[in-house]
Tab-separated table of C-alpha atoms in Angstrom:
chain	number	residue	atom	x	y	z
N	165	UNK	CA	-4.873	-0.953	1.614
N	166	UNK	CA	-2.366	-0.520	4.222
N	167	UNK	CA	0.910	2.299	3.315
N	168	UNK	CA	4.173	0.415	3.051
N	169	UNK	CA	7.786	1.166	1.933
N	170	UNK	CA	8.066	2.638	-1.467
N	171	UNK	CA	6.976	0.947	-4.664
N	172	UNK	CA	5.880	1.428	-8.419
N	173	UNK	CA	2.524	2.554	-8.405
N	174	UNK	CA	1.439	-0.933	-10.646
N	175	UNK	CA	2.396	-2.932	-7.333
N	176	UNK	CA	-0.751	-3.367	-5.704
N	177	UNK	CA	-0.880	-4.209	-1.891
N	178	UNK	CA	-3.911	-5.835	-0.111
N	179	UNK	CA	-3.889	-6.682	3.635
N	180	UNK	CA	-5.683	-10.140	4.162
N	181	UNK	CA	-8.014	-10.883	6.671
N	182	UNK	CA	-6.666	-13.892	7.203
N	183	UNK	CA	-3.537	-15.790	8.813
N	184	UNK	CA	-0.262	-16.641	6.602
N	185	UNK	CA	-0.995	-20.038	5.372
N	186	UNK	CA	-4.834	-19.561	5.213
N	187	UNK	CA	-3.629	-16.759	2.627
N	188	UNK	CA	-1.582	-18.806	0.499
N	189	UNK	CA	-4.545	-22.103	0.418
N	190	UNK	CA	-7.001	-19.230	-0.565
N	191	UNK	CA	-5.120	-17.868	-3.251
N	192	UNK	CA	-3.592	-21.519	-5.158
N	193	UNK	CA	-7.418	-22.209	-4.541
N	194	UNK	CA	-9.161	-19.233	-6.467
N	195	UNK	CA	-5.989	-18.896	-8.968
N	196	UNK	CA	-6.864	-22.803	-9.942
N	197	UNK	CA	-10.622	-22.484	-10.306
N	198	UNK	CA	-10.136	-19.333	-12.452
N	199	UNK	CA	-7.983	-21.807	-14.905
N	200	UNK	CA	-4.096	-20.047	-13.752
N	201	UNK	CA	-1.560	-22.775	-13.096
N	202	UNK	CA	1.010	-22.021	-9.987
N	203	UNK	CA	4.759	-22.597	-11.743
N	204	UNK	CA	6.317	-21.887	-8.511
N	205	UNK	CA	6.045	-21.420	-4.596
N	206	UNK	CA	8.838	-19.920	-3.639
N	207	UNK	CA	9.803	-19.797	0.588
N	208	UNK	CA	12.340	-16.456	0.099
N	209	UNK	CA	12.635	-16.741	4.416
N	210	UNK	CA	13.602	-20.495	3.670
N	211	UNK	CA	16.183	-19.125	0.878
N	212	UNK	CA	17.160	-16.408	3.307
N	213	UNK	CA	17.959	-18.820	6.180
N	214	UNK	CA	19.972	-21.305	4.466
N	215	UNK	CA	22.182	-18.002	3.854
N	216	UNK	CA	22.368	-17.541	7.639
N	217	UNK	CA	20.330	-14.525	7.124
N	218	UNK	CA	16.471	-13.704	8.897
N	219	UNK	CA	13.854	-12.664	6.551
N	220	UNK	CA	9.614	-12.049	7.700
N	221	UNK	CA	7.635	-14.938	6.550
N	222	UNK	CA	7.503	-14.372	2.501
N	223	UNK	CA	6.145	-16.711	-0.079
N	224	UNK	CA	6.663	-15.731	-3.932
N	225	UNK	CA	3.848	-17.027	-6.205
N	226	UNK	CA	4.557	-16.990	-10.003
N	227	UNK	CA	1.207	-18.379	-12.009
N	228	UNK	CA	-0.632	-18.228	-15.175
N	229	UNK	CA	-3.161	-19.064	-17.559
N	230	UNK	CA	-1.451	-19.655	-20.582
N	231	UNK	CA	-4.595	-19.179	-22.847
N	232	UNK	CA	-4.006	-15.258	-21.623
N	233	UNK	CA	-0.255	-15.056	-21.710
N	234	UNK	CA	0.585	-16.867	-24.668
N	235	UNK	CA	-0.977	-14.097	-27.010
N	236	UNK	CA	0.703	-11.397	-25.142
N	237	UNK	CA	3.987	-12.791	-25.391
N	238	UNK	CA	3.355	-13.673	-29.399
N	239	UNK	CA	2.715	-10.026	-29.474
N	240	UNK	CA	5.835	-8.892	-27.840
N	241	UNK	CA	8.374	-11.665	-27.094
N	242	UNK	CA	9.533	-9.028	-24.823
N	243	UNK	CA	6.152	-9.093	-22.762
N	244	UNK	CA	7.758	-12.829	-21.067
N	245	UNK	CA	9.831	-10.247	-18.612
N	246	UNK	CA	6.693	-9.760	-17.001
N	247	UNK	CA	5.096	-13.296	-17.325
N	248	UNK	CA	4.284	-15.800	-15.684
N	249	UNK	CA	2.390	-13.628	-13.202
N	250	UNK	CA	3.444	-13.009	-9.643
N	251	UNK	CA	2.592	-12.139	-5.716
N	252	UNK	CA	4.071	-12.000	-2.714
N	253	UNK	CA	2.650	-12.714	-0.029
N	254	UNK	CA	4.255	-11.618	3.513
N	255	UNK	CA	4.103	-9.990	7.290
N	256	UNK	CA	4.609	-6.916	8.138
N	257	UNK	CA	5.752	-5.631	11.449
N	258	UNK	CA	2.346	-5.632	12.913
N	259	UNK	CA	2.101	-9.631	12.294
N	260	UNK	CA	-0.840	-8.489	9.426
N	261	UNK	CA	-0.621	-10.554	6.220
N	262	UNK	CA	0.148	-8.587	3.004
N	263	UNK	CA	-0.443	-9.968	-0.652
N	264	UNK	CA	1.781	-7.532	-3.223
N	265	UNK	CA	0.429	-8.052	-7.164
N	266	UNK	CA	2.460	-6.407	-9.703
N	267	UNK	CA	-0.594	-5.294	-12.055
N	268	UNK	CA	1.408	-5.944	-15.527
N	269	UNK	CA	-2.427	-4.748	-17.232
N	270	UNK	CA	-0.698	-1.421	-15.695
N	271	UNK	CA	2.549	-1.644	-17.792
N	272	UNK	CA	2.378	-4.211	-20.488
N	273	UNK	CA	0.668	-1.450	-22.931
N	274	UNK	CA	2.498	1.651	-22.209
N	275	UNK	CA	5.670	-0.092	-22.150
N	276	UNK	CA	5.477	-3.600	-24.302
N	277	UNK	CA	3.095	-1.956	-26.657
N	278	UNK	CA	0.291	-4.444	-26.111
N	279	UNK	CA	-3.021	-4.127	-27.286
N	280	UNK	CA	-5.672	-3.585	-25.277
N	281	UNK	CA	-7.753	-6.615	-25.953
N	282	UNK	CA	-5.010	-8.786	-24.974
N	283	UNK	CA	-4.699	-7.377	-21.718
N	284	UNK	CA	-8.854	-8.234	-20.660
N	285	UNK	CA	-7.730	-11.451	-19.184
N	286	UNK	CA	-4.840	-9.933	-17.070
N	287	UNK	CA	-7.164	-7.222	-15.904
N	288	UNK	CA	-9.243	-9.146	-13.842
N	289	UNK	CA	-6.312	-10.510	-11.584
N	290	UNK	CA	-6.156	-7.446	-9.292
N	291	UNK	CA	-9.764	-7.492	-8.389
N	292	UNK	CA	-10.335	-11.728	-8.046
N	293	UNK	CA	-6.945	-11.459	-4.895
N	294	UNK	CA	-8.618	-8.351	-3.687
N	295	UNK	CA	-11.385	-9.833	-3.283
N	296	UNK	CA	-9.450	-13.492	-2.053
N	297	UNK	CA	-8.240	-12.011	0.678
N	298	UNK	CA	-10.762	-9.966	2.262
């Protein structure tokens, strides 16, 4: 892992060994096959420029496997703050591709109360991008 800016410690930051869009096909790929469904690909340079303002290439992924998130939010209809799932994926100065995951198997027990059987599934999320990317 590569030191950034300042961030929670449950935001996670991997530096891919591969180029921008490679990143993105690698991860809809492996989130698919492991049964998560991509809501959302969101361009936030695209949103920034039809603002008239310049953003680094940055792509917001929100996904999920409902079979894991449903129980968590039954649990705690609070718990949907923090679901569907997301990453970011984006460049830093140095042109190197970065993938940011929020681990919510970090937060969703100490601060949704969630117990810790229903956070297995999530677990596994940081380690299957780690391991995506590099």
């Amino acid at each position: 892992m590569t030191e950034h800016p300042q961030h929670p410690p449950s935001v996670l930051t991997y530096t891919s060994t591969h180029d921008f869009d490679t990143t993105i096909a690698r991860l809809k790929a492996v989130l698919e096959r492991a049964g998560a469904v991509v809501f959302a690909d969101v361009d936030q340079r695209d949103a920034a420029a039809l603002a008239g303002l310049e953003l680094r290439r940055t792509r917001l992924l929100m996904f999920g496997n409902p079979k894991a998130g449903t129980p968590v939010m039954a649990a705690n209809p609070h718990a949907a703050l923090e679901l569907p799932l997301r990453l970011v994926v984006w460049e830093d100065e140095e042109g190197r591709v970065q993938v940011d995951y929020r681990d919510v198997a970090q937060t969703l027990g100490p601060l949704y109360g969630i117990a810790p059987d229903l956070l297995v599934p999530l677990q596994r999320v940081a380690e299957l991008l780690r391991a995506t990317v590099q």
